[in-house]
mmCIF file of N, CA and C in Angstrom:
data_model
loop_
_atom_site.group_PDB
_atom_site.id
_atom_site.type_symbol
_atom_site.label_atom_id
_atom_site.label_comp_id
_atom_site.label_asym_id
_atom_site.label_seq_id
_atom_site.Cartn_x
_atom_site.Cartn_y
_atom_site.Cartn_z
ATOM 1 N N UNK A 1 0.857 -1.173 0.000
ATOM 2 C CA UNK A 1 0.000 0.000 0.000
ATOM 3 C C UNK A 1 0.896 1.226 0.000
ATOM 4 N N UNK A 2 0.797 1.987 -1.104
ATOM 5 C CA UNK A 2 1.669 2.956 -1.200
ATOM 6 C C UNK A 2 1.398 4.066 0.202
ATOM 7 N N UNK A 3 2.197 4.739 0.598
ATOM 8 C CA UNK A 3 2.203 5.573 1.543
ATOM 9 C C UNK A 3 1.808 6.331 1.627
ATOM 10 N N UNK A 4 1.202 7.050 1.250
ATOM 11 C CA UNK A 4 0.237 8.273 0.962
ATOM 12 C C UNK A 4 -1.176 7.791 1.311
ATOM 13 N N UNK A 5 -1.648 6.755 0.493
ATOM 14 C CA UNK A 5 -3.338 6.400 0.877
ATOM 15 C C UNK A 5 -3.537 6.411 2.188
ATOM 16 N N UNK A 6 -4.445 7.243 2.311
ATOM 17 C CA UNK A 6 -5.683 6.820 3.712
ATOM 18 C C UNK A 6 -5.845 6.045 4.246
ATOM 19 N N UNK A 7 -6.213 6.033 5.543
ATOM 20 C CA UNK A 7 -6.583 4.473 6.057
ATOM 21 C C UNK A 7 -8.084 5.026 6.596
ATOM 22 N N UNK A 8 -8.962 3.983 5.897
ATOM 23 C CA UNK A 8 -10.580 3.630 5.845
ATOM 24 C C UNK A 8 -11.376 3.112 7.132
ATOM 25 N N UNK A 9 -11.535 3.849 7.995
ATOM 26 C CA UNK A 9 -11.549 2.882 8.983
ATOM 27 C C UNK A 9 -13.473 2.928 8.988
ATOM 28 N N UNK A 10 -13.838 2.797 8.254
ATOM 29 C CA UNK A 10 -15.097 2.330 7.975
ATOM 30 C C UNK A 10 -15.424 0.871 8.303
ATOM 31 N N UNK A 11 -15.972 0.259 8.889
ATOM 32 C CA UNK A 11 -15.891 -1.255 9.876
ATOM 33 C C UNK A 11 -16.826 -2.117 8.526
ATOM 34 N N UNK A 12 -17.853 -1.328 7.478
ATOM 35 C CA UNK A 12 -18.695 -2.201 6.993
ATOM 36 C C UNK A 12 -17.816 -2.048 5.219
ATOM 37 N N UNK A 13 -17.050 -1.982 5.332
ATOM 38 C CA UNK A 13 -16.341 -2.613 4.118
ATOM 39 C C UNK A 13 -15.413 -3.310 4.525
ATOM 40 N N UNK A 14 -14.931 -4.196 3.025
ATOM 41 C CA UNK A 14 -14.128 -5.458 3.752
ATOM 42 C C UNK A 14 -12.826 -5.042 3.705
ATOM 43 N N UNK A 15 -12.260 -5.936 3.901
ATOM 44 C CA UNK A 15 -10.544 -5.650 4.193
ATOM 45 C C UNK A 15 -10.286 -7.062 3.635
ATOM 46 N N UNK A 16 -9.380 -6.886 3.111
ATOM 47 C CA UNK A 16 -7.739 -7.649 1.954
ATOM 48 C C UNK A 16 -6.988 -7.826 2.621
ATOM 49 N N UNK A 17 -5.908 -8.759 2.781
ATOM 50 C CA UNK A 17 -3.955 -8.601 2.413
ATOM 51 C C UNK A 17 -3.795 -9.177 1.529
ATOM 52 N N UNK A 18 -3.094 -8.231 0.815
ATOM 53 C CA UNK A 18 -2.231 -8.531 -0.593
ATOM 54 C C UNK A 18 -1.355 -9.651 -0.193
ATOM 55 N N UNK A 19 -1.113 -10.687 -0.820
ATOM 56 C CA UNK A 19 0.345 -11.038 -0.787
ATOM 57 C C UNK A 19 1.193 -10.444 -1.466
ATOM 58 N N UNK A 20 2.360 -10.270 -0.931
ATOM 59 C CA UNK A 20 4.113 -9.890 -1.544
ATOM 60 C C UNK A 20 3.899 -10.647 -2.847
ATOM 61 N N UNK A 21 5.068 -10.016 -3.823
ATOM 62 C CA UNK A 21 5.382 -10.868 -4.717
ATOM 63 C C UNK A 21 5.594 -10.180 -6.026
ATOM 64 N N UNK A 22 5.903 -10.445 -6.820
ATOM 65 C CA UNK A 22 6.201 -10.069 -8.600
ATOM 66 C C UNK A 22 4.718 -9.489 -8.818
ATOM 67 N N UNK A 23 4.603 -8.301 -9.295
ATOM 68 C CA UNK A 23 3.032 -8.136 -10.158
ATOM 69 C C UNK A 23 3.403 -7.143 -11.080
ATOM 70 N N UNK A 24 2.520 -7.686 -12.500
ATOM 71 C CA UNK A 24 2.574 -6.783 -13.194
ATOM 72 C C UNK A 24 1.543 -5.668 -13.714
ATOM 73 N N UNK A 25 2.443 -4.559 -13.254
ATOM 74 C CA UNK A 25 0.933 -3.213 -13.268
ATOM 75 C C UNK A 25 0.944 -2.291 -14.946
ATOM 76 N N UNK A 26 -0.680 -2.612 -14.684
ATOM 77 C CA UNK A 26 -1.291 -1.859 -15.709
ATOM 78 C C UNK A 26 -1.703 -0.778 -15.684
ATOM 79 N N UNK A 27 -1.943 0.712 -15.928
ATOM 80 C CA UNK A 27 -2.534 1.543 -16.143
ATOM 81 C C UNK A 27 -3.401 1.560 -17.117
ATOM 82 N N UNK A 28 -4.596 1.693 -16.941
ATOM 83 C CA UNK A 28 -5.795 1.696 -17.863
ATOM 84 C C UNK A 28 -6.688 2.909 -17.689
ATOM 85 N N UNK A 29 -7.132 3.459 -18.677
ATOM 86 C CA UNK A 29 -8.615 4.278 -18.504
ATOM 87 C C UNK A 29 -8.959 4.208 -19.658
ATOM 88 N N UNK A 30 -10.604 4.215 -19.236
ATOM 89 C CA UNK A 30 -11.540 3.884 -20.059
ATOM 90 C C UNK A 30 -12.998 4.081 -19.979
ATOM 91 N N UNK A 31 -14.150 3.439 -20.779
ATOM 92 C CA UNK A 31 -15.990 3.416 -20.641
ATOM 93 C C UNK A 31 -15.887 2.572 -20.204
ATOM 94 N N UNK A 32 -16.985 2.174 -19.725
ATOM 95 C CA UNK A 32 -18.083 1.147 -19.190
ATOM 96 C C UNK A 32 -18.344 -0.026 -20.681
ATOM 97 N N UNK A 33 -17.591 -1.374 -19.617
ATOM 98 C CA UNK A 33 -17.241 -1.888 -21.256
ATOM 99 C C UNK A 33 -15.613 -2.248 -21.465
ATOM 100 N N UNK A 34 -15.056 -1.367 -21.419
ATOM 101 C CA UNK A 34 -13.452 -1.301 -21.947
ATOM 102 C C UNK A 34 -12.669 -2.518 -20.944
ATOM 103 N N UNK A 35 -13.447 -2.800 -19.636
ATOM 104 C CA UNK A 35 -12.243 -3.168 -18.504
ATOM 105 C C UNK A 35 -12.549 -4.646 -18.559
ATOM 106 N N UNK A 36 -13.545 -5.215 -19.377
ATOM 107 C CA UNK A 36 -13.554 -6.946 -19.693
ATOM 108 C C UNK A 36 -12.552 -7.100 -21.128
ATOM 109 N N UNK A 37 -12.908 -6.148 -22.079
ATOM 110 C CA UNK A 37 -12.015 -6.171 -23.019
ATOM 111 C C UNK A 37 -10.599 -6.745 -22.565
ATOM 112 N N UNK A 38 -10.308 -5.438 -21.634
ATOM 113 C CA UNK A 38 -8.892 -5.544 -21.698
ATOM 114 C C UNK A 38 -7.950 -6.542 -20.975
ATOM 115 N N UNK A 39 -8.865 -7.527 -19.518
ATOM 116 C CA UNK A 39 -8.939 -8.241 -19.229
ATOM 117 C C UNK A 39 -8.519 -9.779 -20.134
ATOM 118 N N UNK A 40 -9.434 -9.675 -20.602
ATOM 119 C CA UNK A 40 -9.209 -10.770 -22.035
ATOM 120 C C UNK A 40 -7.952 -10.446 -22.842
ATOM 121 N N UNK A 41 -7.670 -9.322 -22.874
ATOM 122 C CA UNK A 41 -6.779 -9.569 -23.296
ATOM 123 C C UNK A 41 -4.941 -9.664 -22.916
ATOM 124 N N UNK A 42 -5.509 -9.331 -21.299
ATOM 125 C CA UNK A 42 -3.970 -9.644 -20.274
ATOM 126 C C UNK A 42 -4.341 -11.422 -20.327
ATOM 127 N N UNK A 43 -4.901 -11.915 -20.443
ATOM 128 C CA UNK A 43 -4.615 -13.191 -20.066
ATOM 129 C C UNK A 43 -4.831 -13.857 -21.605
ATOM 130 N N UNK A 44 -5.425 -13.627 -22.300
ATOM 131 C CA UNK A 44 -5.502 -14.166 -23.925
ATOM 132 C C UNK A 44 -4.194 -13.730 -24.967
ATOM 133 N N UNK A 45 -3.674 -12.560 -24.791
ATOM 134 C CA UNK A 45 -2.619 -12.263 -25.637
ATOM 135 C C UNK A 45 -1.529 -12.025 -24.944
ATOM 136 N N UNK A 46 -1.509 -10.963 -24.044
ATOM 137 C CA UNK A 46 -0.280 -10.696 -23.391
ATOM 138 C C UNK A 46 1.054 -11.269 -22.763
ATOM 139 N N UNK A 47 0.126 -12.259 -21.816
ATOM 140 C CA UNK A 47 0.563 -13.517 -20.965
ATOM 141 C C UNK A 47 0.717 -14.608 -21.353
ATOM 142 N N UNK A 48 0.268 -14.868 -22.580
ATOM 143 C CA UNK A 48 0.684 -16.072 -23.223
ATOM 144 C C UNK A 48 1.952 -15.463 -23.723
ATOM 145 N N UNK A 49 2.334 -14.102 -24.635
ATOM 146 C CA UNK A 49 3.300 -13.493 -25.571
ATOM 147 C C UNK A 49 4.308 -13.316 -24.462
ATOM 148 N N UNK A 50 4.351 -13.162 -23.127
ATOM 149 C CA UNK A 50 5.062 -12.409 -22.500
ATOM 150 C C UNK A 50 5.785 -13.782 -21.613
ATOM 151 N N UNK A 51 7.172 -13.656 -20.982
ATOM 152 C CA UNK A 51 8.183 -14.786 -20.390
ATOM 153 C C UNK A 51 7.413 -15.239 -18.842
ATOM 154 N N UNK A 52 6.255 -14.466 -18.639
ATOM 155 C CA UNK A 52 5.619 -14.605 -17.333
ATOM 156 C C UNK A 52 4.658 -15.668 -17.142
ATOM 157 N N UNK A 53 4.520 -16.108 -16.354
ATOM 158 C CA UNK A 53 2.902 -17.384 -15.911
ATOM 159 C C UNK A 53 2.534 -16.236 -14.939
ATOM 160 N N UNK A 54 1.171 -16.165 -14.240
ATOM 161 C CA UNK A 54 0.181 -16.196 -13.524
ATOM 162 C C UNK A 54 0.324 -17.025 -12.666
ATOM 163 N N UNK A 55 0.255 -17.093 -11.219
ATOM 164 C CA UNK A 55 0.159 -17.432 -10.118
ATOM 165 C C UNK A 55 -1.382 -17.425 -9.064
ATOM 166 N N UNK A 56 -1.150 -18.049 -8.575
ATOM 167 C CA UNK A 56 -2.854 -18.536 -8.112
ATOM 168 C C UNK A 56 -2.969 -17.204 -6.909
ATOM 169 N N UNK A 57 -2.248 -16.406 -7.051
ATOM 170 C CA UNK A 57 -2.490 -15.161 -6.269
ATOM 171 C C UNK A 57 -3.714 -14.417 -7.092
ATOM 172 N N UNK A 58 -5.102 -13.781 -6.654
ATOM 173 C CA UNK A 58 -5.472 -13.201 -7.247
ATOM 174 C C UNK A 58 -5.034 -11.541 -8.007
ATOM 175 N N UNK A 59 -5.783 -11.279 -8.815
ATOM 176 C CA UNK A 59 -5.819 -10.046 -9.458
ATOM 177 C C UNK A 59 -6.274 -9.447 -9.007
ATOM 178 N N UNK A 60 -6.031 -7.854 -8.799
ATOM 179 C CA UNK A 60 -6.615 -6.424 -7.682
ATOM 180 C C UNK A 60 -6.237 -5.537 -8.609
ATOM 181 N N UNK A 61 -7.215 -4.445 -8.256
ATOM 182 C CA UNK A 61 -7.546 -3.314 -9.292
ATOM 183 C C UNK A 61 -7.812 -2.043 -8.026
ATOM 184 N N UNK A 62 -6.605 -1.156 -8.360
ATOM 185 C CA UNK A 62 -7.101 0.194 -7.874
ATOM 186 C C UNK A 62 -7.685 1.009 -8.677
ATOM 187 N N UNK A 63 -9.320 1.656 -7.877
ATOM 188 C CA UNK A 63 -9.820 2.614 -8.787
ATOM 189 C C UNK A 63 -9.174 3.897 -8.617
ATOM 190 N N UNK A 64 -8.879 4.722 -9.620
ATOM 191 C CA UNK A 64 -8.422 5.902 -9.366
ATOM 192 C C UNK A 64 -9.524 7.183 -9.668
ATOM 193 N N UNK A 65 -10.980 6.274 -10.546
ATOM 194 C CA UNK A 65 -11.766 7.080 -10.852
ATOM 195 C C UNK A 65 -12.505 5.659 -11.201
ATOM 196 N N UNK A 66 -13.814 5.933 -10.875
ATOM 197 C CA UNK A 66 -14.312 4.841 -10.724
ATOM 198 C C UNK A 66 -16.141 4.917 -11.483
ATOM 199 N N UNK A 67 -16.078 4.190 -12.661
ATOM 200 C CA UNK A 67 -16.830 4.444 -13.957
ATOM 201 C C UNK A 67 -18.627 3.881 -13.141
ATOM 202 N N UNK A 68 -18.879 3.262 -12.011
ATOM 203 C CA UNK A 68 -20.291 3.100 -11.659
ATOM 204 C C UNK A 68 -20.668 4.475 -10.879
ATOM 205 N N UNK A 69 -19.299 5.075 -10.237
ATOM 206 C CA UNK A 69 -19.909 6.567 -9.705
ATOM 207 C C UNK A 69 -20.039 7.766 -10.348
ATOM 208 N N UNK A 70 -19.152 7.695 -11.761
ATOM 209 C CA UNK A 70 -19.406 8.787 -12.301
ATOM 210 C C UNK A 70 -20.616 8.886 -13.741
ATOM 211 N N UNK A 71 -20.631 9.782 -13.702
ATOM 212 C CA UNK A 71 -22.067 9.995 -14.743
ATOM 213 C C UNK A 71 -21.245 9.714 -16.011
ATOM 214 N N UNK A 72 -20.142 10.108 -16.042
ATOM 215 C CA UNK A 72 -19.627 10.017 -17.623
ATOM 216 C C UNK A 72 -19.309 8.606 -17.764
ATOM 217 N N UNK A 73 -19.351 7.409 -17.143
ATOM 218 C CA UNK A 73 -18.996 6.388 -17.194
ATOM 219 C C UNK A 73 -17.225 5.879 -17.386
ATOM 220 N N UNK A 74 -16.697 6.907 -17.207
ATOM 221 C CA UNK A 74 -15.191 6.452 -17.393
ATOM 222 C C UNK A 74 -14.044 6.194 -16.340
ATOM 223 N N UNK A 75 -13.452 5.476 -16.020
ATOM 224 C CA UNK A 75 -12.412 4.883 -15.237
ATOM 225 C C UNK A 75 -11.382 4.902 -15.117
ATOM 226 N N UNK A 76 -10.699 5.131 -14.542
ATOM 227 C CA UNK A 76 -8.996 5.050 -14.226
ATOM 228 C C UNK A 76 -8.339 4.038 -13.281
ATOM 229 N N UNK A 77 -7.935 3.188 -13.751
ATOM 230 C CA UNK A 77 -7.259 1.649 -12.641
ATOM 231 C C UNK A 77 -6.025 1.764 -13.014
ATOM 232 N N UNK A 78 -5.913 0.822 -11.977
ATOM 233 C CA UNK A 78 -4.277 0.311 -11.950
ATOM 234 C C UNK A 78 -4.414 -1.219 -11.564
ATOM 235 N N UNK A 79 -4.226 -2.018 -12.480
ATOM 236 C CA UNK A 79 -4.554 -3.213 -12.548
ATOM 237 C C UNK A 79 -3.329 -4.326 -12.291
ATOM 238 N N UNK A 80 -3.360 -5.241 -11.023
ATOM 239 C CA UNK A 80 -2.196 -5.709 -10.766
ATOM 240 C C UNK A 80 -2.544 -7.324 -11.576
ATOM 241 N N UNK A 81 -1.372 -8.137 -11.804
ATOM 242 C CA UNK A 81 -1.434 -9.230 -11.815
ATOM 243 C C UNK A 81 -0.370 -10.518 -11.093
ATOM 244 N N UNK A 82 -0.417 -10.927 -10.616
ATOM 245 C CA UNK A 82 0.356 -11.722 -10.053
ATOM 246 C C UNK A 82 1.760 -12.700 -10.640
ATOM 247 N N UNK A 83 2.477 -11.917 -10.990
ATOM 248 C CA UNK A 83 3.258 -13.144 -12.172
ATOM 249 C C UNK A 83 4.636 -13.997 -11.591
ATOM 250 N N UNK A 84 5.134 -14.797 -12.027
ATOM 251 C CA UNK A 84 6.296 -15.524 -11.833
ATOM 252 C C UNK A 84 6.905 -15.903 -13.721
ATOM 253 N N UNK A 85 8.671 -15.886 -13.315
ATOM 254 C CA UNK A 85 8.938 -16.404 -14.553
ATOM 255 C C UNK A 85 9.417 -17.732 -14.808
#
């Protein structure tokens, strides 16, 4: 968790730990729509093309702008993936 973020101490949302480890980050923005696309295509083109496997660690997505709250429908993430080589 980078050092700067807030800490949420809101009791009725959930709480995570990341595991440590290799991830590879994406920057994305986009519509409503764009973030299955691109999905499909970190694990259909990328990750097959690229020297990395996927690890049974899940995938996490920071919103930086977040496309169900805004009226314009558009998004800003940072999309991690878990990799090993």
């Amino acid at each position: 968790v980078p050092n700067d973020e807030k800490e949420i101490k809101d009791q009725r949302l959930p709480k995570f730990n990341i595991s440590g480890g290799v991830y590879a980050k994406f920057d994305l923005e986009g519509k409503r729509g764009d973030l299955l696309k691109f999905i499909h295509w970190v694990y259909h083109e990328w990750l097959p093309k690229s020297e990395y496997q996927t690890t049974t660690k899940p995938p996490y997505a920071i919103y930086h702008k977040n496309h169900y709250l805004n009226e314009d429908e558009e998004f800003s993430i940072s999309f991690y993936l878990s990799i090993k080589f």
